[in-house]
Structure formats: structure tokens, C-alpha cells
Amino acid sequence: MWGFDFSQLDWNEIGTASVDTLKMLGASAIFTFILGLPLGVLLYQTSRSTTGWVRVVYTVLSVIVNILRSVPFIILIVALIPLTVSIVGVSYGVLGTIPPLVIGAAPFFARLVETSLREVDRGVLEAAQSMGASTWQVIMKVLLPEARPGLLAGITITVVTLVSYTAMSGMVGGGGLGDLAIRYGYYRYQKEVMIISVLFMIILVQVLQMAGDRFVKHFTRK
């Protein structure tokens, strides 16, 4: 049908590539949130300060975040090969893809965190401070809970972005569905493999987006 022959597909290899994509996505998402959340909070807190040295800290962090966000991921993953090897010992496969995924996505998520925190009503924060709450208490008990819907939406956007990053990592032997699509669909002209790989990634993105939307709706109910 339409010149496609799906009967010769190696479903075991497709299954392995799908699992590899999920491994890359899961591990990189966890480390992205671990690094990106405090970085976003730090950006927000330092941006509000009028102290000279704190403003310098914000400017430096902001420049670093902007640089990492502006570099195309396919270039970033190649540029970070020495760092990746020093961290995990390899620069290819699932393990070798996780460090550049985290370094590429954490600044992106940090900006989303900063934006979400800026949307919190300042009156709520001032009320907590007037009651004697410390900065740490304001952050943990007021700021983050109030920004939770925006943070969940940011998590969803970041995870979906990571899916596209995992696909691009296939250009440099990163493994997963992106690597499968490039090796078979591009180099060997097996368009059926590319179609299945793209279809699986579309389904994955749809599932992640639907799950994220449900979480956001749940936490925004009055």
C-alpha cells in the first residue's frame, strides 16, 4: 500500500530503541528538574534584589543560561563530548546522551521556573514576610505552592522538548528512536522505519502533553 512494506520491520529493534528513548527521557528529565528548579528560584530571587553584588550574580547566571539556551542542541552535544566522557566515560549511546540533554534542558526549564514565579501575586509574598516568615519559608511554603500550576506546565513543556532533543542525539549515535530513524530511514532509505519511529515519538509527545494538561487542571481547580 502506497509503496510501503511494514512486514520486514525488526520490531525487536524498534522496541529496544523505544525503551532507550524512554531511558534517556526519564533520566535526563529527573536531573533537569533537580538542577533547573533551584536555578530558576535563584534567578528569581537574585533578580528582585537591589544589592549590587546580588545583581552581578543574577547578570552572570542570566548570561550563562541565555548562552546555553541559544546554542542549537546538535552543536551543544558535539561541543560537550569531552565533558560527557569525563562524567560518564562514553560520548555515545543512552548514557553518553544524558549529560548534554540535561545541560541543554536545565537552563530552559530554569527560565520557565523563573517566569512562573514572577506570576505569583506579590501581595501573598509580602503577607507571609510580614508574618515573620524567613526567605526559605516563603519559597517553600508560599512561592512554590502558589506557582505550582505554572511549574507543572513548565515541566510538561520541558519533557516534550527533551523528546525532540533525544531525536537529534541520534545524529551522533545517541541511540533511541532518533538514531533508528537516521540509520535506517536516512542512510539505508528504509522509509518504513522512519515512519514508525516518527509515529512512536508523536504518540509519546501526545501522551506526555495530555498527562501534563491533566495535572495542571487538577491543581488549578478551585
JSON list of C-alpha atoms in Angstrom, two decimals:
[
{"chain": "A", "resi": 1, "resn": "MET", "atom": "CA", "xyz": [0.00, 0.00, 0.00]},
{"chain": "A", "resi": 2, "resn": "TRP", "atom": "CA", "xyz": [1.44, 3.35, -1.18]},
{"chain": "A", "resi": 3, "resn": "GLY", "atom": "CA", "xyz": [4.76, 1.55, -1.74]},
{"chain": "A", "resi": 4, "resn": "PHE", "atom": "CA", "xyz": [5.33, 0.73, 1.92]},
{"chain": "A", "resi": 5, "resn": "ASP", "atom": "CA", "xyz": [6.23, -2.71, 3.23]},
{"chain": "A", "resi": 6, "resn": "PHE", "atom": "CA", "xyz": [5.99, -2.98, 7.01]},
{"chain": "A", "resi": 7, "resn": "SER", "atom": "CA", "xyz": [6.26, -6.77, 7.06]},
{"chain": "A", "resi": 8, "resn": "GLN", "atom": "CA", "xyz": [10.08, -6.70, 7.08]},
{"chain": "A", "resi": 9, "resn": "LEU", "atom": "CA", "xyz": [10.42, -4.43, 10.10]},
{"chain": "A", "resi": 10, "resn": "ASP", "atom": "CA", "xyz": [12.52, -5.64, 13.01]},
{"chain": "A", "resi": 11, "resn": "TRP", "atom": "CA", "xyz": [10.08, -4.97, 15.83]},
{"chain": "A", "resi": 12, "resn": "ASN", "atom": "CA", "xyz": [12.58, -6.15, 18.44]},
{"chain": "A", "resi": 13, "resn": "GLU", "atom": "CA", "xyz": [14.99, -3.43, 17.39]},
{"chain": "A", "resi": 14, "resn": "ILE", "atom": "CA", "xyz": [12.19, -0.88, 17.30]},
{"chain": "A", "resi": 15, "resn": "GLY", "atom": "CA", "xyz": [11.16, -1.96, 20.80]},
{"chain": "A", "resi": 16, "resn": "THR", "atom": "CA", "xyz": [14.73, -1.64, 22.04]},
{"chain": "A", "resi": 17, "resn": "ALA", "atom": "CA", "xyz": [15.03, 1.83, 20.50]},
{"chain": "A", "resi": 18, "resn": "SER", "atom": "CA", "xyz": [11.75, 2.86, 22.13]},
{"chain": "A", "resi": 19, "resn": "VAL", "atom": "CA", "xyz": [12.96, 1.69, 25.55]},
{"chain": "A", "resi": 20, "resn": "ASP", "atom": "CA", "xyz": [16.26, 3.54, 25.03]},
{"chain": "A", "resi": 21, "resn": "THR", "atom": "CA", "xyz": [14.34, 6.73, 24.24]},
{"chain": "A", "resi": 22, "resn": "LEU", "atom": "CA", "xyz": [12.30, 6.34, 27.43]},
{"chain": "A", "resi": 23, "resn": "LYS", "atom": "CA", "xyz": [15.51, 5.76, 29.43]},
{"chain": "A", "resi": 24, "resn": "MET", "atom": "CA", "xyz": [17.12, 8.89, 28.03]},
{"chain": "A", "resi": 25, "resn": "LEU", "atom": "CA", "xyz": [13.96, 10.88, 28.57]},
{"chain": "A", "resi": 26, "resn": "GLY", "atom": "CA", "xyz": [13.38, 9.69, 32.13]},
{"chain": "A", "resi": 27, "resn": "ALA", "atom": "CA", "xyz": [16.95, 10.10, 33.38]},
{"chain": "A", "resi": 28, "resn": "SER", "atom": "CA", "xyz": [17.53, 13.46, 31.72]},
{"chain": "A", "resi": 29, "resn": "ALA", "atom": "CA", "xyz": [14.14, 14.79, 32.90]},
{"chain": "A", "resi": 30, "resn": "ILE", "atom": "CA", "xyz": [14.90, 13.91, 36.53]},
{"chain": "A", "resi": 31, "resn": "PHE", "atom": "CA", "xyz": [18.31, 15.62, 36.51]},
{"chain": "A", "resi": 32, "resn": "THR", "atom": "CA", "xyz": [16.91, 18.57, 34.55]},
{"chain": "A", "resi": 33, "resn": "PHE", "atom": "CA", "xyz": [14.32, 19.22, 37.24]},
{"chain": "A", "resi": 34, "resn": "ILE", "atom": "CA", "xyz": [16.83, 18.69, 40.07]},
{"chain": "A", "resi": 35, "resn": "LEU", "atom": "CA", "xyz": [19.15, 21.32, 38.56]},
{"chain": "A", "resi": 36, "resn": "GLY", "atom": "CA", "xyz": [16.64, 23.58, 36.83]},
{"chain": "A", "resi": 37, "resn": "LEU", "atom": "CA", "xyz": [14.25, 24.20, 39.72]},
{"chain": "A", "resi": 38, "resn": "PRO", "atom": "CA", "xyz": [16.80, 25.65, 42.19]},
{"chain": "A", "resi": 39, "resn": "LEU", "atom": "CA", "xyz": [18.47, 27.54, 39.34]},
{"chain": "A", "resi": 40, "resn": "GLY", "atom": "CA", "xyz": [15.13, 29.09, 38.41]},
{"chain": "A", "resi": 41, "resn": "VAL", "atom": "CA", "xyz": [14.42, 30.01, 42.04]},
{"chain": "A", "resi": 42, "resn": "LEU", "atom": "CA", "xyz": [17.89, 31.55, 42.30]},
{"chain": "A", "resi": 43, "resn": "LEU", "atom": "CA", "xyz": [17.32, 33.58, 39.14]},
{"chain": "A", "resi": 44, "resn": "TYR", "atom": "CA", "xyz": [14.01, 34.83, 40.52]},
{"chain": "A", "resi": 45, "resn": "GLN", "atom": "CA", "xyz": [15.40, 35.72, 43.95]},
{"chain": "A", "resi": 46, "resn": "THR", "atom": "CA", "xyz": [18.50, 37.50, 42.66]},
{"chain": "A", "resi": 47, "resn": "SER", "atom": "CA", "xyz": [16.52, 39.41, 40.03]},
{"chain": "A", "resi": 48, "resn": "ARG", "atom": "CA", "xyz": [14.43, 41.04, 42.77]},
{"chain": "A", "resi": 49, "resn": "SER", "atom": "CA", "xyz": [17.39, 42.23, 44.82]},
{"chain": "A", "resi": 50, "resn": "THR", "atom": "CA", "xyz": [18.73, 45.78, 44.74]},
{"chain": "A", "resi": 51, "resn": "THR", "atom": "CA", "xyz": [22.07, 44.80, 46.29]},
{"chain": "A", "resi": 52, "resn": "GLY", "atom": "CA", "xyz": [24.98, 45.38, 43.92]},
{"chain": "A", "resi": 53, "resn": "TRP", "atom": "CA", "xyz": [26.78, 42.04, 44.21]},
{"chain": "A", "resi": 54, "resn": "VAL", "atom": "CA", "xyz": [23.49, 40.12, 44.06]},
{"chain": "A", "resi": 55, "resn": "ARG", "atom": "CA", "xyz": [22.61, 41.90, 40.83]},
{"chain": "A", "resi": 56, "resn": "VAL", "atom": "CA", "xyz": [26.03, 40.86, 39.48]},
{"chain": "A", "resi": 57, "resn": "VAL", "atom": "CA", "xyz": [25.24, 37.24, 40.38]},
{"chain": "A", "resi": 58, "resn": "TYR", "atom": "CA", "xyz": [21.92, 37.50, 38.54]},
{"chain": "A", "resi": 59, "resn": "THR", "atom": "CA", "xyz": [23.58, 39.02, 35.46]},
{"chain": "A", "resi": 60, "resn": "VAL", "atom": "CA", "xyz": [26.23, 36.28, 35.32]},
{"chain": "A", "resi": 61, "resn": "LEU", "atom": "CA", "xyz": [23.67, 33.50, 35.79]},
{"chain": "A", "resi": 62, "resn": "SER", "atom": "CA", "xyz": [21.34, 35.06, 33.24]},
{"chain": "A", "resi": 63, "resn": "VAL", "atom": "CA", "xyz": [24.10, 35.31, 30.62]},
{"chain": "A", "resi": 64, "resn": "ILE", "atom": "CA", "xyz": [25.15, 31.68, 31.17]},
{"chain": "A", "resi": 65, "resn": "VAL", "atom": "CA", "xyz": [21.55, 30.49, 30.92]},
{"chain": "A", "resi": 66, "resn": "ASN", "atom": "CA", "xyz": [20.97, 32.52, 27.76]},
{"chain": "A", "resi": 67, "resn": "ILE", "atom": "CA", "xyz": [24.13, 31.17, 26.14]},
{"chain": "A", "resi": 68, "resn": "LEU", "atom": "CA", "xyz": [23.23, 27.55, 26.84]},
{"chain": "A", "resi": 69, "resn": "ARG", "atom": "CA", "xyz": [19.67, 28.13, 25.61]},
{"chain": "A", "resi": 70, "resn": "SER", "atom": "CA", "xyz": [20.82, 29.78, 22.39]},
{"chain": "A", "resi": 71, "resn": "VAL", "atom": "CA", "xyz": [23.22, 27.04, 21.25]},
{"chain": "A", "resi": 72, "resn": "PRO", "atom": "CA", "xyz": [21.46, 24.51, 18.96]},
{"chain": "A", "resi": 73, "resn": "PHE", "atom": "CA", "xyz": [21.35, 21.14, 20.69]},
{"chain": "A", "resi": 74, "resn": "ILE", "atom": "CA", "xyz": [23.03, 19.25, 17.87]},
{"chain": "A", "resi": 75, "resn": "ILE", "atom": "CA", "xyz": [26.04, 21.60, 18.22]},
{"chain": "A", "resi": 76, "resn": "LEU", "atom": "CA", "xyz": [25.91, 21.50, 22.02]},
{"chain": "A", "resi": 77, "resn": "ILE", "atom": "CA", "xyz": [26.05, 17.72, 22.15]},
{"chain": "A", "resi": 78, "resn": "VAL", "atom": "CA", "xyz": [29.19, 17.69, 20.00]},
{"chain": "A", "resi": 79, "resn": "ALA", "atom": "CA", "xyz": [30.85, 20.53, 21.92]},
{"chain": "A", "resi": 80, "resn": "LEU", "atom": "CA", "xyz": [30.23, 18.74, 25.22]},
{"chain": "A", "resi": 81, "resn": "ILE", "atom": "CA", "xyz": [31.82, 15.43, 24.18]},
{"chain": "A", "resi": 82, "resn": "PRO", "atom": "CA", "xyz": [34.95, 15.94, 26.35]},
{"chain": "A", "resi": 83, "resn": "LEU", "atom": "CA", "xyz": [32.79, 16.85, 29.37]},
{"chain": "A", "resi": 84, "resn": "THR", "atom": "CA", "xyz": [30.43, 13.95, 28.69]},
{"chain": "A", "resi": 85, "resn": "VAL", "atom": "CA", "xyz": [33.32, 11.48, 28.55]},
{"chain": "A", "resi": 86, "resn": "SER", "atom": "CA", "xyz": [34.73, 12.84, 31.80]},
{"chain": "A", "resi": 87, "resn": "ILE", "atom": "CA", "xyz": [31.35, 12.43, 33.53]},
{"chain": "A", "resi": 88, "resn": "VAL", "atom": "CA", "xyz": [30.05, 9.08, 32.25]},
{"chain": "A", "resi": 89, "resn": "GLY", "atom": "CA", "xyz": [33.03, 7.64, 30.39]},
{"chain": "A", "resi": 90, "resn": "VAL", "atom": "CA", "xyz": [31.41, 7.49, 26.94]},
{"chain": "A", "resi": 91, "resn": "SER", "atom": "CA", "xyz": [30.11, 10.01, 24.40]},
{"chain": "A", "resi": 92, "resn": "TYR", "atom": "CA", "xyz": [27.58, 7.81, 22.60]},
{"chain": "A", "resi": 93, "resn": "GLY", "atom": "CA", "xyz": [24.60, 5.63, 23.35]},
{"chain": "A", "resi": 94, "resn": "VAL", "atom": "CA", "xyz": [21.98, 6.24, 26.04]},
{"chain": "A", "resi": 95, "resn": "LEU", "atom": "CA", "xyz": [24.48, 7.00, 28.80]},
{"chain": "A", "resi": 96, "resn": "GLY", "atom": "CA", "xyz": [26.52, 9.39, 26.67]},
{"chain": "A", "resi": 97, "resn": "THR", "atom": "CA", "xyz": [23.44, 11.38, 25.71]},
{"chain": "A", "resi": 98, "resn": "ILE", "atom": "CA", "xyz": [22.15, 12.14, 29.20]},
{"chain": "A", "resi": 99, "resn": "PRO", "atom": "CA", "xyz": [24.70, 14.85, 30.25]},
{"chain": "A", "resi": 100, "resn": "PRO", "atom": "CA", "xyz": [24.19, 17.06, 27.15]},
{"chain": "A", "resi": 101, "resn": "LEU", "atom": "CA", "xyz": [20.42, 16.54, 27.42]},
{"chain": "A", "resi": 102, "resn": "VAL", "atom": "CA", "xyz": [20.50, 17.83, 30.99]},
{"chain": "A", "resi": 103, "resn": "ILE", "atom": "CA", "xyz": [22.86, 20.73, 30.21]},
{"chain": "A", "resi": 104, "resn": "GLY", "atom": "CA", "xyz": [20.69, 21.72, 27.25]},
{"chain": "A", "resi": 105, "resn": "ALA", "atom": "CA", "xyz": [17.33, 21.44, 29.02]},
{"chain": "A", "resi": 106, "resn": "ALA", "atom": "CA", "xyz": [18.09, 22.64, 32.58]},
{"chain": "A", "resi": 107, "resn": "PRO", "atom": "CA", "xyz": [18.60, 26.32, 31.59]},
{"chain": "A", "resi": 108, "resn": "PHE", "atom": "CA", "xyz": [15.43, 26.16, 29.50]},
{"chain": "A", "resi": 109, "resn": "PHE", "atom": "CA", "xyz": [13.46, 24.80, 32.45]},
{"chain": "A", "resi": 110, "resn": "ALA", "atom": "CA", "xyz": [15.06, 27.34, 34.81]},
{"chain": "A", "resi": 111, "resn": "ARG", "atom": "CA", "xyz": [13.70, 30.19, 32.69]},
{"chain": "A", "resi": 112, "resn": "LEU", "atom": "CA", "xyz": [10.25, 28.63, 32.78]},
{"chain": "A", "resi": 113, "resn": "VAL", "atom": "CA", "xyz": [10.52, 28.35, 36.57]},
{"chain": "A", "resi": 114, "resn": "GLU", "atom": "CA", "xyz": [11.58, 31.98, 36.84]},
{"chain": "A", "resi": 115, "resn": "THR", "atom": "CA", "xyz": [8.65, 33.08, 34.67]},
{"chain": "A", "resi": 116, "resn": "SER", "atom": "CA", "xyz": [6.18, 31.04, 36.74]},
{"chain": "A", "resi": 117, "resn": "LEU", "atom": "CA", "xyz": [7.47, 32.52, 39.99]},
{"chain": "A", "resi": 118, "resn": "ARG", "atom": "CA", "xyz": [7.15, 36.04, 38.63]},
{"chain": "A", "resi": 119, "resn": "GLU", "atom": "CA", "xyz": [3.43, 35.43, 38.10]},
{"chain": "A", "resi": 120, "resn": "VAL", "atom": "CA", "xyz": [2.80, 34.81, 41.82]},
{"chain": "A", "resi": 121, "resn": "ASP", "atom": "CA", "xyz": [0.89, 37.63, 43.48]},
{"chain": "A", "resi": 122, "resn": "ARG", "atom": "CA", "xyz": [3.42, 39.76, 45.36]},
{"chain": "A", "resi": 123, "resn": "GLY", "atom": "CA", "xyz": [0.79, 40.60, 47.93]},
{"chain": "A", "resi": 124, "resn": "VAL", "atom": "CA", "xyz": [0.80, 36.96, 49.06]},
{"chain": "A", "resi": 125, "resn": "LEU", "atom": "CA", "xyz": [4.57, 37.03, 49.47]},
{"chain": "A", "resi": 126, "resn": "GLU", "atom": "CA", "xyz": [4.51, 40.33, 51.36]},
{"chain": "A", "resi": 127, "resn": "ALA", "atom": "CA", "xyz": [1.83, 38.96, 53.67]},
{"chain": "A", "resi": 128, "resn": "ALA", "atom": "CA", "xyz": [3.99, 35.94, 54.50]},
{"chain": "A", "resi": 129, "resn": "GLN", "atom": "CA", "xyz": [7.03, 38.14, 55.11]},
{"chain": "A", "resi": 130, "resn": "SER", "atom": "CA", "xyz": [5.03, 40.47, 57.37]},
{"chain": "A", "resi": 131, "resn": "MET", "atom": "CA", "xyz": [4.11, 37.46, 59.50]},
{"chain": "A", "resi": 132, "resn": "GLY", "atom": "CA", "xyz": [7.79, 36.79, 60.13]},
{"chain": "A", "resi": 133, "resn": "ALA", "atom": "CA", "xyz": [8.42, 34.03, 57.58]},
{"chain": "A", "resi": 134, "resn": "SER", "atom": "CA", "xyz": [12.04, 33.59, 56.55]},
{"chain": "A", "resi": 135, "resn": "THR", "atom": "CA", "xyz": [13.15, 33.64, 52.92]},
{"chain": "A", "resi": 136, "resn": "TRP", "atom": "CA", "xyz": [13.38, 29.84, 52.89]},
{"chain": "A", "resi": 137, "resn": "GLN", "atom": "CA", "xyz": [9.87, 29.52, 54.37]},
{"chain": "A", "resi": 138, "resn": "VAL", "atom": "CA", "xyz": [8.45, 31.97, 51.85]},
{"chain": "A", "resi": 139, "resn": "ILE", "atom": "CA", "xyz": [9.99, 29.99, 48.99]},
{"chain": "A", "resi": 140, "resn": "MET", "atom": "CA", "xyz": [8.96, 26.53, 50.20]},
{"chain": "A", "resi": 141, "resn": "LYS", "atom": "CA", "xyz": [5.56, 27.26, 51.73]},
{"chain": "A", "resi": 142, "resn": "VAL", "atom": "CA", "xyz": [4.26, 30.17, 49.65]},
{"chain": "A", "resi": 143, "resn": "LEU", "atom": "CA", "xyz": [6.15, 30.83, 46.44]},
{"chain": "A", "resi": 144, "resn": "LEU", "atom": "CA", "xyz": [6.46, 27.30, 45.04]},
{"chain": "A", "resi": 145, "resn": "PRO", "atom": "CA", "xyz": [2.93, 26.16, 46.06]},
{"chain": "A", "resi": 146, "resn": "GLU", "atom": "CA", "xyz": [1.39, 29.30, 44.54]},
{"chain": "A", "resi": 147, "resn": "ALA", "atom": "CA", "xyz": [3.34, 28.79, 41.31]},
{"chain": "A", "resi": 148, "resn": "ARG", "atom": "CA", "xyz": [2.57, 25.06, 41.11]},
{"chain": "A", "resi": 149, "resn": "PRO", "atom": "CA", "xyz": [0.25, 25.18, 38.03]},
{"chain": "A", "resi": 150, "resn": "GLY", "atom": "CA", "xyz": [2.83, 27.18, 36.08]},
{"chain": "A", "resi": 151, "resn": "LEU", "atom": "CA", "xyz": [5.63, 24.90, 37.23]},
{"chain": "A", "resi": 152, "resn": "LEU", "atom": "CA", "xyz": [3.71, 21.80, 36.12]},
{"chain": "A", "resi": 153, "resn": "ALA", "atom": "CA", "xyz": [3.07, 23.40, 32.73]},
{"chain": "A", "resi": 154, "resn": "GLY", "atom": "CA", "xyz": [6.79, 24.17, 32.51]},
{"chain": "A", "resi": 155, "resn": "ILE", "atom": "CA", "xyz": [7.63, 20.56, 33.33]},
{"chain": "A", "resi": 156, "resn": "THR", "atom": "CA", "xyz": [5.37, 19.38, 30.51]},
{"chain": "A", "resi": 157, "resn": "ILE", "atom": "CA", "xyz": [6.93, 21.79, 28.01]},
{"chain": "A", "resi": 158, "resn": "THR", "atom": "CA", "xyz": [10.42, 20.73, 29.08]},
{"chain": "A", "resi": 159, "resn": "VAL", "atom": "CA", "xyz": [9.72, 17.00, 28.80]},
{"chain": "A", "resi": 160, "resn": "VAL", "atom": "CA", "xyz": [8.22, 17.45, 25.32]},
{"chain": "A", "resi": 161, "resn": "THR", "atom": "CA", "xyz": [11.31, 19.46, 24.35]},
{"chain": "A", "resi": 162, "resn": "LEU", "atom": "CA", "xyz": [13.52, 16.67, 25.66]},
{"chain": "A", "resi": 163, "resn": "VAL", "atom": "CA", "xyz": [11.75, 14.24, 23.31]},
{"chain": "A", "resi": 164, "resn": "SER", "atom": "CA", "xyz": [12.90, 16.30, 20.34]},
{"chain": "A", "resi": 165, "resn": "TYR", "atom": "CA", "xyz": [16.40, 16.54, 21.84]},
{"chain": "A", "resi": 166, "resn": "THR", "atom": "CA", "xyz": [16.62, 12.74, 22.12]},
{"chain": "A", "resi": 167, "resn": "ALA", "atom": "CA", "xyz": [15.73, 12.51, 18.43]},
{"chain": "A", "resi": 168, "resn": "MET", "atom": "CA", "xyz": [18.50, 14.96, 17.49]},
{"chain": "A", "resi": 169, "resn": "SER", "atom": "CA", "xyz": [21.01, 12.99, 19.56]},
{"chain": "A", "resi": 170, "resn": "GLY", "atom": "CA", "xyz": [20.59, 10.20, 17.02]},
{"chain": "A", "resi": 171, "resn": "MET", "atom": "CA", "xyz": [22.72, 12.25, 14.61]},
{"chain": "A", "resi": 172, "resn": "VAL", "atom": "CA", "xyz": [25.77, 11.49, 16.77]},
{"chain": "A", "resi": 173, "resn": "GLY", "atom": "CA", "xyz": [24.94, 7.92, 17.77]},
{"chain": "A", "resi": 174, "resn": "GLY", "atom": "CA", "xyz": [22.83, 8.77, 20.78]},
{"chain": "A", "resi": 175, "resn": "GLY", "atom": "CA", "xyz": [20.59, 5.74, 20.43]},
{"chain": "A", "resi": 176, "resn": "GLY", "atom": "CA", "xyz": [16.83, 5.58, 20.69]},
{"chain": "A", "resi": 177, "resn": "LEU", "atom": "CA", "xyz": [14.21, 6.20, 18.05]},
{"chain": "A", "resi": 178, "resn": "GLY", "atom": "CA", "xyz": [16.07, 9.17, 16.58]},
{"chain": "A", "resi": 179, "resn": "ASP", "atom": "CA", "xyz": [19.15, 7.05, 15.95]},
{"chain": "A", "resi": 180, "resn": "LEU", "atom": "CA", "xyz": [17.00, 4.29, 14.47]},
{"chain": "A", "resi": 181, "resn": "ALA", "atom": "CA", "xyz": [15.25, 6.71, 12.11]},
{"chain": "A", "resi": 182, "resn": "ILE", "atom": "CA", "xyz": [18.54, 8.18, 10.92]},
{"chain": "A", "resi": 183, "resn": "ARG", "atom": "CA", "xyz": [20.42, 4.88, 10.49]},
{"chain": "A", "resi": 184, "resn": "TYR", "atom": "CA", "xyz": [17.63, 3.07, 8.65]},
{"chain": "A", "resi": 185, "resn": "GLY", "atom": "CA", "xyz": [15.35, 5.79, 7.34]},
{"chain": "A", "resi": 186, "resn": "TYR", "atom": "CA", "xyz": [18.04, 8.19, 6.12]},
{"chain": "A", "resi": 187, "resn": "TYR", "atom": "CA", "xyz": [21.21, 6.19, 5.41]},
{"chain": "A", "resi": 188, "resn": "ARG", "atom": "CA", "xyz": [19.51, 2.98, 4.20]},
{"chain": "A", "resi": 189, "resn": "TYR", "atom": "CA", "xyz": [16.38, 4.55, 2.66]},
{"chain": "A", "resi": 190, "resn": "GLN", "atom": "CA", "xyz": [14.07, 2.32, 4.71]},
{"chain": "A", "resi": 191, "resn": "LYS", "atom": "CA", "xyz": [11.25, 4.82, 4.94]},
{"chain": "A", "resi": 192, "resn": "GLU", "atom": "CA", "xyz": [9.04, 2.39, 6.88]},
{"chain": "A", "resi": 193, "resn": "VAL", "atom": "CA", "xyz": [11.43, 2.52, 9.84]},
{"chain": "A", "resi": 194, "resn": "MET", "atom": "CA", "xyz": [11.40, 6.32, 9.79]},
{"chain": "A", "resi": 195, "resn": "ILE", "atom": "CA", "xyz": [7.60, 6.40, 9.63]},
{"chain": "A", "resi": 196, "resn": "ILE", "atom": "CA", "xyz": [7.25, 4.05, 12.61]},
{"chain": "A", "resi": 197, "resn": "SER", "atom": "CA", "xyz": [9.89, 5.96, 14.59]},
{"chain": "A", "resi": 198, "resn": "VAL", "atom": "CA", "xyz": [8.21, 9.30, 13.94]},
{"chain": "A", "resi": 199, "resn": "LEU", "atom": "CA", "xyz": [4.79, 7.81, 14.73]},
{"chain": "A", "resi": 200, "resn": "PHE", "atom": "CA", "xyz": [6.00, 6.44, 18.08]},
{"chain": "A", "resi": 201, "resn": "MET", "atom": "CA", "xyz": [7.53, 9.81, 19.01]},
{"chain": "A", "resi": 202, "resn": "ILE", "atom": "CA", "xyz": [4.31, 11.62, 18.09]},
{"chain": "A", "resi": 203, "resn": "ILE", "atom": "CA", "xyz": [2.35, 9.23, 20.30]},
{"chain": "A", "resi": 204, "resn": "LEU", "atom": "CA", "xyz": [4.85, 9.76, 23.13]},
{"chain": "A", "resi": 205, "resn": "VAL", "atom": "CA", "xyz": [4.53, 13.54, 22.88]},
{"chain": "A", "resi": 206, "resn": "GLN", "atom": "CA", "xyz": [0.74, 13.34, 22.83]},
{"chain": "A", "resi": 207, "resn": "VAL", "atom": "CA", "xyz": [0.67, 11.12, 25.91]},
{"chain": "A", "resi": 208, "resn": "LEU", "atom": "CA", "xyz": [3.05, 13.40, 27.79]},
{"chain": "A", "resi": 209, "resn": "GLN", "atom": "CA", "xyz": [1.11, 16.53, 26.82]},
{"chain": "A", "resi": 210, "resn": "MET", "atom": "CA", "xyz": [-2.22, 15.01, 27.85]},
{"chain": "A", "resi": 211, "resn": "ALA", "atom": "CA", "xyz": [-0.80, 13.84, 31.18]},
{"chain": "A", "resi": 212, "resn": "GLY", "atom": "CA", "xyz": [0.70, 17.27, 31.82]},
{"chain": "A", "resi": 213, "resn": "ASP", "atom": "CA", "xyz": [-2.56, 19.04, 30.98]},
{"chain": "A", "resi": 214, "resn": "ARG", "atom": "CA", "xyz": [-4.46, 16.79, 33.39]},
{"chain": "A", "resi": 215, "resn": "PHE", "atom": "CA", "xyz": [-2.04, 17.58, 36.20]},
{"chain": "A", "resi": 216, "resn": "VAL", "atom": "CA", "xyz": [-2.31, 21.31, 35.55]},
{"chain": "A", "resi": 217, "resn": "LYS", "atom": "CA", "xyz": [-6.11, 21.20, 35.51]},
{"chain": "A", "resi": 218, "resn": "HIS", "atom": "CA", "xyz": [-6.14, 19.17, 38.73]},
{"chain": "A", "resi": 219, "resn": "PHE", "atom": "CA", "xyz": [-4.02, 21.71, 40.60]},
{"chain": "A", "resi": 220, "resn": "THR", "atom": "CA", "xyz": [-5.85, 24.75, 39.24]},
{"chain": "A", "resi": 221, "resn": "ARG", "atom": "CA", "xyz": [-9.29, 23.64, 40.40]},
{"chain": "A", "resi": 222, "resn": "LYS", "atom": "CA", "xyz": [-10.78, 25.94, 42.97]}
]
